[in-house]
PDB file of C-alpha atoms in Angstrom:
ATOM      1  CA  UNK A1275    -182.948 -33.830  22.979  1.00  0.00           C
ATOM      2  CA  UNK A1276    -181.863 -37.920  23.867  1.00  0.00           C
ATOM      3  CA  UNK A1277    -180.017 -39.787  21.528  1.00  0.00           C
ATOM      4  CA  UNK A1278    -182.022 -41.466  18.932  1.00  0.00           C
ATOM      5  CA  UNK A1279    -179.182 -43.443  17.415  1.00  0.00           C
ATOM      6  CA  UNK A1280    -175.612 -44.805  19.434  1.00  0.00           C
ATOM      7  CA  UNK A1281    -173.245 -46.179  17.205  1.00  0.00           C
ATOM      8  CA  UNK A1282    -169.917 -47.703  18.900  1.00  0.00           C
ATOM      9  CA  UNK A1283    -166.763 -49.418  17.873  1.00  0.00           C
ATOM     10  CA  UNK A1284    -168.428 -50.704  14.137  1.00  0.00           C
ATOM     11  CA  UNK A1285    -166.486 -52.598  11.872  1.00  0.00           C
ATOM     12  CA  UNK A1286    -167.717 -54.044   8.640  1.00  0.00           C
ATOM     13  CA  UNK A1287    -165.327 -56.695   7.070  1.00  0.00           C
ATOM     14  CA  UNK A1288    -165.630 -58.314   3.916  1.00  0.00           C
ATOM     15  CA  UNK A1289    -163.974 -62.071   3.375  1.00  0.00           C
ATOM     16  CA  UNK A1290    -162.768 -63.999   0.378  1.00  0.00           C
ATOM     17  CA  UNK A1291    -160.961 -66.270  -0.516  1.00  0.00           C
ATOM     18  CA  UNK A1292    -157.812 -63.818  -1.668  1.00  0.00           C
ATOM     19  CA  UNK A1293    -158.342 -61.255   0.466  1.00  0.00           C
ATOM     20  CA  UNK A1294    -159.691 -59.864   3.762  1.00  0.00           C
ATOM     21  CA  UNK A1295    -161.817 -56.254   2.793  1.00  0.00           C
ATOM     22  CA  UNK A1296    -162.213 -53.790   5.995  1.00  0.00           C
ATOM     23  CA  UNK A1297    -164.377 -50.969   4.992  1.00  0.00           C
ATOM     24  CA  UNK A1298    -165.752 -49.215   7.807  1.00  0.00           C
ATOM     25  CA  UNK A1299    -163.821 -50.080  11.448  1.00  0.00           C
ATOM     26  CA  UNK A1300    -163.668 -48.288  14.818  1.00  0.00           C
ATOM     27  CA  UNK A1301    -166.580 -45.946  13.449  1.00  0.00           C
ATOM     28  CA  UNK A1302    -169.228 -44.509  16.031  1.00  0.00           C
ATOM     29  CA  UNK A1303    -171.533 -42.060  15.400  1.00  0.00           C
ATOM     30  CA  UNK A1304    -174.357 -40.348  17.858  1.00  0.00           C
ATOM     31  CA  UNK A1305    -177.608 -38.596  16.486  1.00  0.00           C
ATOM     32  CA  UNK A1306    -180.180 -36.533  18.744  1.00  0.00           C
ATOM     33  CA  UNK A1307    -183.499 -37.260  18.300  1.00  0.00           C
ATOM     34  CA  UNK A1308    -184.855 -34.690  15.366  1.00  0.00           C
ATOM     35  CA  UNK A1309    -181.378 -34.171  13.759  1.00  0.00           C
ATOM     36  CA  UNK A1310    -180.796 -34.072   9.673  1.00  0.00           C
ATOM     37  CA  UNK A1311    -177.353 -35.996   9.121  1.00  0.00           C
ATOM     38  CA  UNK A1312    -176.255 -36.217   6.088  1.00  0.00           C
ATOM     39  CA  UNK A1313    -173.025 -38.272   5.013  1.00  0.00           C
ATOM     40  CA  UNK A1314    -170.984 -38.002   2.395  1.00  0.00           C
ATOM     41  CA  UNK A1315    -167.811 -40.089   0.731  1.00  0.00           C
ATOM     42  CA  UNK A1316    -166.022 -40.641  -2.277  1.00  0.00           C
ATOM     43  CA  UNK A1317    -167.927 -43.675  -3.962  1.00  0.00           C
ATOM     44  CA  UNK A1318    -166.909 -47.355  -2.596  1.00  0.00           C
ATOM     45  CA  UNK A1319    -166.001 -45.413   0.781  1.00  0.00           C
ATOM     46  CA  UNK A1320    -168.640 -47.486   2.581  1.00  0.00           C
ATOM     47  CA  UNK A1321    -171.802 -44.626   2.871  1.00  0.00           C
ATOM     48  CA  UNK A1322    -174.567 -47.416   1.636  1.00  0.00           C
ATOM     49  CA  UNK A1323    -173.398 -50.350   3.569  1.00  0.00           C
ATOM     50  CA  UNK A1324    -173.217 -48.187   6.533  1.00  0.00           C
ATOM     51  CA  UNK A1325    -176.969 -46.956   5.766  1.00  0.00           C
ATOM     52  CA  UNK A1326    -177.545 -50.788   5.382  1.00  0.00           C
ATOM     53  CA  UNK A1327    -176.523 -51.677   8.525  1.00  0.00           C
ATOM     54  CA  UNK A1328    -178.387 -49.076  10.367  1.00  0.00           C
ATOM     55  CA  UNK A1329    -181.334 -50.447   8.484  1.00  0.00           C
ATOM     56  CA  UNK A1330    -180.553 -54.201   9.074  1.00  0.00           C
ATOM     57  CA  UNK A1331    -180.298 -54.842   5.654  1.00  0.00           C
ATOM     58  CA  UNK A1332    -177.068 -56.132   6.118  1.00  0.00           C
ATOM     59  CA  UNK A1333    -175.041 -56.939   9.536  1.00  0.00           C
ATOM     60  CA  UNK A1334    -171.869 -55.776  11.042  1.00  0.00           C
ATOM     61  CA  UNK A1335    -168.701 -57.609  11.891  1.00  0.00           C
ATOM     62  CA  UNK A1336    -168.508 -56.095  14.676  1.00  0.00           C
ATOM     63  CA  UNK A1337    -169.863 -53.248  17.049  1.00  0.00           C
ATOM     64  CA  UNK A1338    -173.200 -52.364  19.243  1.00  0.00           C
ATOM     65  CA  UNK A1339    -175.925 -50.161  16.924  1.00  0.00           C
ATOM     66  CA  UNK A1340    -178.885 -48.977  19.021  1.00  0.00           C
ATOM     67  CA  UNK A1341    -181.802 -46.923  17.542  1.00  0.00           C
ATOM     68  CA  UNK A1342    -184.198 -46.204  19.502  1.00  0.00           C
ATOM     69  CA  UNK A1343    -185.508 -49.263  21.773  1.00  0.00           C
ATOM     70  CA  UNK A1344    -184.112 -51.428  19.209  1.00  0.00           C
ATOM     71  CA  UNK A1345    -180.564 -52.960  19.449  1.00  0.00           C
ATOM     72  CA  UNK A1346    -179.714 -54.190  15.768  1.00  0.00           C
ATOM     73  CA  UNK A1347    -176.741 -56.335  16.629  1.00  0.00           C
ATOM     74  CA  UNK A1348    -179.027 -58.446  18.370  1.00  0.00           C
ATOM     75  CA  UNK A1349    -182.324 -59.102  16.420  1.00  0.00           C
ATOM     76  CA  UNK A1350    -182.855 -61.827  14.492  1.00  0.00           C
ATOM     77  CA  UNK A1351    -184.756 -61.985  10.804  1.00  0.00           C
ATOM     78  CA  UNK A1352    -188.478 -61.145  12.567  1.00  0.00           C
ATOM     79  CA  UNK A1353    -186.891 -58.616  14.723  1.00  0.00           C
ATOM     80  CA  UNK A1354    -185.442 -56.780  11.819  1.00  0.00           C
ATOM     81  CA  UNK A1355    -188.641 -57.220   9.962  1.00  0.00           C
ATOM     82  CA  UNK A1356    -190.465 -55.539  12.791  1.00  0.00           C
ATOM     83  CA  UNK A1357    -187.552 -52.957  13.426  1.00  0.00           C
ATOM     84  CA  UNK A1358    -187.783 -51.591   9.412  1.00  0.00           C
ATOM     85  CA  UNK A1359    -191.522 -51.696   9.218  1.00  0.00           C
ATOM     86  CA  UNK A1360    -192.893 -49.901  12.541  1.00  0.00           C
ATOM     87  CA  UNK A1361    -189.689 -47.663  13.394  1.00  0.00           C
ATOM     88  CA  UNK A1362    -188.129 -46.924  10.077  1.00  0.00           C
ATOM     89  CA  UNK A1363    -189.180 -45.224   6.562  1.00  0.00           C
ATOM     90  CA  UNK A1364    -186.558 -46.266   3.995  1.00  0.00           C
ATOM     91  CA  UNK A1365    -185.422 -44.193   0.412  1.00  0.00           C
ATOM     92  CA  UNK A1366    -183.488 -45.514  -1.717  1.00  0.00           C
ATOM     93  CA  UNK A1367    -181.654 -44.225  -5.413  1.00  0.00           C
ATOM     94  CA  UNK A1368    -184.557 -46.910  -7.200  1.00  0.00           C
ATOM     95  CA  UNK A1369    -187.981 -45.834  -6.205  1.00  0.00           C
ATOM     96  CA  UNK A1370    -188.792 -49.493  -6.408  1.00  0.00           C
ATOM     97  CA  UNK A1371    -192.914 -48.570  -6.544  1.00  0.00           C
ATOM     98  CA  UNK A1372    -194.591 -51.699  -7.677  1.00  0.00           C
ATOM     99  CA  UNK A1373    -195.466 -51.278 -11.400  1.00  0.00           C
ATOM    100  CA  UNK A1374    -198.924 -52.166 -11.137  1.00  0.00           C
ATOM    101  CA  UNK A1375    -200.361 -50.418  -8.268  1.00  0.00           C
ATOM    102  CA  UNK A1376    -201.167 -46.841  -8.569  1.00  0.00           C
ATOM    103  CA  UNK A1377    -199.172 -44.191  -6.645  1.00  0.00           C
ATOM    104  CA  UNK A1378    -202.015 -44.601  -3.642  1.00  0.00           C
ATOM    105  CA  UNK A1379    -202.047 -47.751  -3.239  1.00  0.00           C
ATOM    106  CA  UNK A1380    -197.756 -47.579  -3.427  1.00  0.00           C
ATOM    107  CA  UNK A1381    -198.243 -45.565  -0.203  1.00  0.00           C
ATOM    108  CA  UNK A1382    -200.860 -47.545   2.178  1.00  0.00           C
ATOM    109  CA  UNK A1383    -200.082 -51.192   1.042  1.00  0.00           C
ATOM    110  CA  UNK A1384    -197.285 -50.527   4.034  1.00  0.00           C
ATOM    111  CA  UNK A1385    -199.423 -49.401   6.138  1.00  0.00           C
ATOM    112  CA  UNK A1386    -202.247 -52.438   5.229  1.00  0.00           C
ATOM    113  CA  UNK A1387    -198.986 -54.677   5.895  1.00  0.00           C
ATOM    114  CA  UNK A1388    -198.254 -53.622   9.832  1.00  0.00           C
ATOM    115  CA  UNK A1389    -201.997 -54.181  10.490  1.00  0.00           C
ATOM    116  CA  UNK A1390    -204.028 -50.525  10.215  1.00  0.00           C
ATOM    117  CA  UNK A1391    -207.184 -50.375   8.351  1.00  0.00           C
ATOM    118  CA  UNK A1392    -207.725 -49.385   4.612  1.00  0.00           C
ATOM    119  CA  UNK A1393    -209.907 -46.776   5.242  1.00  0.00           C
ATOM    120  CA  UNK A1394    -206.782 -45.456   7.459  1.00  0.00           C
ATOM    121  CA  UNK A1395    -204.446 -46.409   5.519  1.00  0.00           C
ATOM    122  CA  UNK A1396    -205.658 -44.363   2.349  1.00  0.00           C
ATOM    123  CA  UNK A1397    -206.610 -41.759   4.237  1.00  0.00           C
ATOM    124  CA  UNK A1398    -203.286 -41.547   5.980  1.00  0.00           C
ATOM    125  CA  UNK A1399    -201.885 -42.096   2.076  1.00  0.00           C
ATOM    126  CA  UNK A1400    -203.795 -39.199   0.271  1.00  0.00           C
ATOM    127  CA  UNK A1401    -202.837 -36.857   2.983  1.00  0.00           C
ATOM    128  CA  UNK A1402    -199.044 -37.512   2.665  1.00  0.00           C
ATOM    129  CA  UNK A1403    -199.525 -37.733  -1.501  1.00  0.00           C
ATOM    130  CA  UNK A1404    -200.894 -34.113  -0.984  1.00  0.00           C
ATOM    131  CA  UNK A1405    -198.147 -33.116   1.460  1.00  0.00           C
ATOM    132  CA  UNK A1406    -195.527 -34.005  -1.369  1.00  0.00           C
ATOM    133  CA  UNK A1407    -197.736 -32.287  -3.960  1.00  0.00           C
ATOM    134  CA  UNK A1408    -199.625 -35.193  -6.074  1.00  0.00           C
ATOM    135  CA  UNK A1409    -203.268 -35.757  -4.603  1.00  0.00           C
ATOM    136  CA  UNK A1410    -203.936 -34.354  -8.657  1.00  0.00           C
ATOM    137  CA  UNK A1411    -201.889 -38.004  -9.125  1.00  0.00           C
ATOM    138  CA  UNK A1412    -202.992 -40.840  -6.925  1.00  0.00           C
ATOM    139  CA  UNK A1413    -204.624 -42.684  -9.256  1.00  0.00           C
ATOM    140  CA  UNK A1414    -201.668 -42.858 -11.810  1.00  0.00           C
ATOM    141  CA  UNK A1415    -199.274 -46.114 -12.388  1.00  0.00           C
ATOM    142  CA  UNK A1416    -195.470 -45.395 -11.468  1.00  0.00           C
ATOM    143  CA  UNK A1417    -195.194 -45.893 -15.874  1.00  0.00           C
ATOM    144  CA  UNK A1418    -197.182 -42.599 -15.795  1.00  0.00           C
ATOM    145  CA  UNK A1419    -195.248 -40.433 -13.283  1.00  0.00           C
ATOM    146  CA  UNK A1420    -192.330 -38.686 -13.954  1.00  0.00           C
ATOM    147  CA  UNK A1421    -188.793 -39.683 -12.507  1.00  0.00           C
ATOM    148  CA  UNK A1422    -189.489 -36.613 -10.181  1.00  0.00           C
ATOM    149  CA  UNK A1423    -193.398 -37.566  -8.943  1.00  0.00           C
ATOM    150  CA  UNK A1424    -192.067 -41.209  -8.656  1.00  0.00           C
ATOM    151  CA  UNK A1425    -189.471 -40.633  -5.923  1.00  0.00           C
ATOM    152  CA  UNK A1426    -192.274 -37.978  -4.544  1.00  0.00           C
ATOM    153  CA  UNK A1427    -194.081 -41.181  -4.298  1.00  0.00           C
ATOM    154  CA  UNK A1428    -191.352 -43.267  -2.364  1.00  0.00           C
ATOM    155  CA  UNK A1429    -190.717 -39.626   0.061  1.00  0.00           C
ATOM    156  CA  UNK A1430    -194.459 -40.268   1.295  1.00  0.00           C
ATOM    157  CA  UNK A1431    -194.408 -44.223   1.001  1.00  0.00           C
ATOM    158  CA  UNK A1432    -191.451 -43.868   3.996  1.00  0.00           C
ATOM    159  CA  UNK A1433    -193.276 -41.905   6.561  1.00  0.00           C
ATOM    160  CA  UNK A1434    -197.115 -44.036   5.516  1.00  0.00           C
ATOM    161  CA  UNK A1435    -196.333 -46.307   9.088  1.00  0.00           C
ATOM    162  CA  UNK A1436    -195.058 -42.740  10.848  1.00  0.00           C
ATOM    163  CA  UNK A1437    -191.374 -43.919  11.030  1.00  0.00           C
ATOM    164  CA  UNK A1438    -188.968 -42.432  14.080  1.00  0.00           C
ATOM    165  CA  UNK A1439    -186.474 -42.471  11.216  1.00  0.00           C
ATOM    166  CA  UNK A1440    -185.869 -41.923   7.639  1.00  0.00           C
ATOM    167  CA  UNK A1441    -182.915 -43.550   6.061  1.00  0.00           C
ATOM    168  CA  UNK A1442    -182.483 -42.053   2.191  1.00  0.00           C
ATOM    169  CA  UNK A1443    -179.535 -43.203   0.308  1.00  0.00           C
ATOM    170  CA  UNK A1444    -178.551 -41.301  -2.675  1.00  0.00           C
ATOM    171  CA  UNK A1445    -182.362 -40.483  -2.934  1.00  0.00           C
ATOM    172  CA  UNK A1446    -181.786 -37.977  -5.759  1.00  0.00           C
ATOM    173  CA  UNK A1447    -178.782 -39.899  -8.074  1.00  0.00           C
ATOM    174  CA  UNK A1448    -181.510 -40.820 -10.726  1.00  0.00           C
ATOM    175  CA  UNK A1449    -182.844 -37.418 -11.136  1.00  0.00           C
ATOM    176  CA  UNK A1450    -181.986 -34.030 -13.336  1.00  0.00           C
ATOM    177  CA  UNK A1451    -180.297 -31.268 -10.916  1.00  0.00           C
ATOM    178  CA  UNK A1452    -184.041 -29.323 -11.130  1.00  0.00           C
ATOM    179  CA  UNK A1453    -185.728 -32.452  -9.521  1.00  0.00           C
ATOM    180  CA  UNK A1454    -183.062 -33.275  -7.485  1.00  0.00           C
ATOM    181  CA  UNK A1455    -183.270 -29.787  -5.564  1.00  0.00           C
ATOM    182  CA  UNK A1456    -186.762 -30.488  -5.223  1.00  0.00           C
ATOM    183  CA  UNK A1457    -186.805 -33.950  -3.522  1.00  0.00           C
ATOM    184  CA  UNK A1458    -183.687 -32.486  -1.630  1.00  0.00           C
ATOM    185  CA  UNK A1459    -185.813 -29.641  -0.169  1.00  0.00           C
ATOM    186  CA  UNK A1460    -189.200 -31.871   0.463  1.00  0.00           C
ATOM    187  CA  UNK A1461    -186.549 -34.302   2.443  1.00  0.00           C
ATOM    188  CA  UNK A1462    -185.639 -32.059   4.929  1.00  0.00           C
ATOM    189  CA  UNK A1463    -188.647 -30.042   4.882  1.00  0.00           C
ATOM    190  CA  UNK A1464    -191.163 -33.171   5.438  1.00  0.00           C
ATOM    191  CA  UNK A1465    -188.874 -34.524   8.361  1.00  0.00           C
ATOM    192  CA  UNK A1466    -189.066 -30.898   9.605  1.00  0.00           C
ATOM    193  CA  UNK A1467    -193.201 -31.473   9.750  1.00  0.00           C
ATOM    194  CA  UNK A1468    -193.448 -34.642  10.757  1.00  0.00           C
ATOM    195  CA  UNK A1469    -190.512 -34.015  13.067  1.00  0.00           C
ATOM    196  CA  UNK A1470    -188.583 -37.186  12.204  1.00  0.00           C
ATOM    197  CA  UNK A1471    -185.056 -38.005  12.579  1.00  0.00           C
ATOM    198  CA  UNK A1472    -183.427 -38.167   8.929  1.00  0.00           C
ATOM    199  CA  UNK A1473    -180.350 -39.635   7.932  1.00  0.00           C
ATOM    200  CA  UNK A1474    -179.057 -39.372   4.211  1.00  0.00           C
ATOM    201  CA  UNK A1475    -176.393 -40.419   2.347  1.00  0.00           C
ATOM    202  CA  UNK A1476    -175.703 -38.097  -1.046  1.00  0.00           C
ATOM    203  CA  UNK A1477    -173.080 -36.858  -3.447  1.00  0.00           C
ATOM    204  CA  UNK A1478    -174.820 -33.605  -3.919  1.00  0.00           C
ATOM    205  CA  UNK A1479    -173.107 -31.265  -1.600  1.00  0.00           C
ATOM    206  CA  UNK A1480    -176.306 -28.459  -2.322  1.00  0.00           C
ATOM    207  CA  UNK A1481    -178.444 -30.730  -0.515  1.00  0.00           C
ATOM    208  CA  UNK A1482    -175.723 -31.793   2.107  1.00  0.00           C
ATOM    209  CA  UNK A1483    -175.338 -28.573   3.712  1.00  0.00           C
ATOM    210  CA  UNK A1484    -178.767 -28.395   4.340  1.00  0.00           C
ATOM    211  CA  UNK A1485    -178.444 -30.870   7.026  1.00  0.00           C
ATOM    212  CA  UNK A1486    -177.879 -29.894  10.544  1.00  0.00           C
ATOM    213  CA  UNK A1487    -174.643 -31.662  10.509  1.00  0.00           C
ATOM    214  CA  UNK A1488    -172.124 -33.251   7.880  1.00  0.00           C
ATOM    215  CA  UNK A1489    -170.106 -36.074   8.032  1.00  0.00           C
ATOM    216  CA  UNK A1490    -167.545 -37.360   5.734  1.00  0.00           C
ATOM    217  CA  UNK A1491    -166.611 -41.202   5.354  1.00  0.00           C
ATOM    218  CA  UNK A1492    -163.105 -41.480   4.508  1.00  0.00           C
ATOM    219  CA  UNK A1493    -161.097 -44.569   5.712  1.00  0.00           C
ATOM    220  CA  UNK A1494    -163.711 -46.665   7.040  1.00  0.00           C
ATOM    221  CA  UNK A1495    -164.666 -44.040   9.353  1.00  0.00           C
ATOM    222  CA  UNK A1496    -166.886 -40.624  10.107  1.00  0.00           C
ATOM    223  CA  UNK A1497    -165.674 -37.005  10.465  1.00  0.00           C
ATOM    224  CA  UNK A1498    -167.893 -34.193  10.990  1.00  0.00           C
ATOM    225  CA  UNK A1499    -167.227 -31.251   8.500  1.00  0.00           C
ATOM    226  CA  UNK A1500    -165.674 -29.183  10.716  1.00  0.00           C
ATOM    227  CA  UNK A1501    -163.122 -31.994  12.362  1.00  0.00           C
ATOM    228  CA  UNK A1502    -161.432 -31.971   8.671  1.00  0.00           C
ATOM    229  CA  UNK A1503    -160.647 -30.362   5.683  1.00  0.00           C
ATOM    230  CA  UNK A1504    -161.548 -32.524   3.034  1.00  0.00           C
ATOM    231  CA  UNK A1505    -164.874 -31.933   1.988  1.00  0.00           C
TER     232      UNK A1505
END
């Protein structure tokens, strides 16, 4: 399998007026194309604002981040725009479903966004809503779904524009431990059949070792689980 992600020499470097905050440096990481990763780290170790910057949601200090054709260190604002909306599908802790559109519409406004047709586009919607088990619920408001259904929601939202790769941070840290097994397992087993490259960031170490590898951030910087002893 190629590499799907190259990470080198990344260093992320917060600056105030008292004091000068490193809190990831010298990191590099390499993913194949089709691997789970999952990363885990003591909270404030840096997982999320790594995630970010792998996203372009934020930028690094230093370092060169390629995914895919797409070198993040040197987009600007429309690059990054196109970057997270044709070749990424982003989770996040908050569902962040807009309130008042049902749980179909949540899913193909994306896809209405980067240009496909509604007819696709709801198509494309109802058969990803039924993948994650709530065709029964595609006409309900996100006030009408249960914490479970609405993350459910944001799993097939990410993959509506058929993203290379799917970024999740903390995707189950709202939920009860029953749900969050459940949104751990559809995770891994909806990149599995839509063969996407998945890269999460979580606390629960139930759904970390179901990754094909795990990493621990610790010092600004990534270890795989079996470099260390920590986890």
């Amino acid at each position: 399998m190629n590499n799907i992600i190259e990470i080198s020499n990344l260093e992320k470097t917060y600056k105030t007026d008292f004091e000068c905050l490193t809190i990831l440096k010298d990191l590099n990481l390499t993913v194949k194309e089709g691997s789970k990763v999952v990363i885990i780290g003591e909270s404030g170790s840096g997982k999320s604002t790594f995630l970010n910057i792998i996203g372009g949601l934020d930028k690094p200090t230093t370092g060169n981040i390629n995914v895919g054709p797409y070198n993040i260190s040197e987009l600007d604002e429309d690059g990054l725009s196109d970057y997270r909306s044709k070749y990424l599908g982003l989770i996040f802790q908050f569902h962040y479903l807009l309130k008042d559109f049902t749980a179909l519409e949540n899913v193909f406004l994306p896809a209405l966004i980067t240009g496909n047709s509604k007819k696709y586009a709801m198509e494309k919607a109802k058969q990803l809503l039924s993948d994650v088990g709530l065709l029964d619920r595609i006409n309900h408001l996100p006030s009408e779904l249960s914490g479970g259904e609405r993350q459910r929601v944001a799993v097939a939202r990410a993959l509506i524009n058929d993203p290379s790769v799917i970024l999740a941070d903390e995707p189950t840290g709202n939920l009860d431990p029953a749900n969050a097994s459940m949104i751990g397992d559809l995770l891994f087993s909806m990149a599995d059949r839509y063969n996407k490259t998945l890269i999460l960031v979580t606390h629960d170490m139930k759904i970390a070792q179901k990754g094909d590898f795990q990493y621990l951030i610790k010092n600004g910087q990534l270890k795989l689980k079996e470099e260390q002893n920590e986890i």
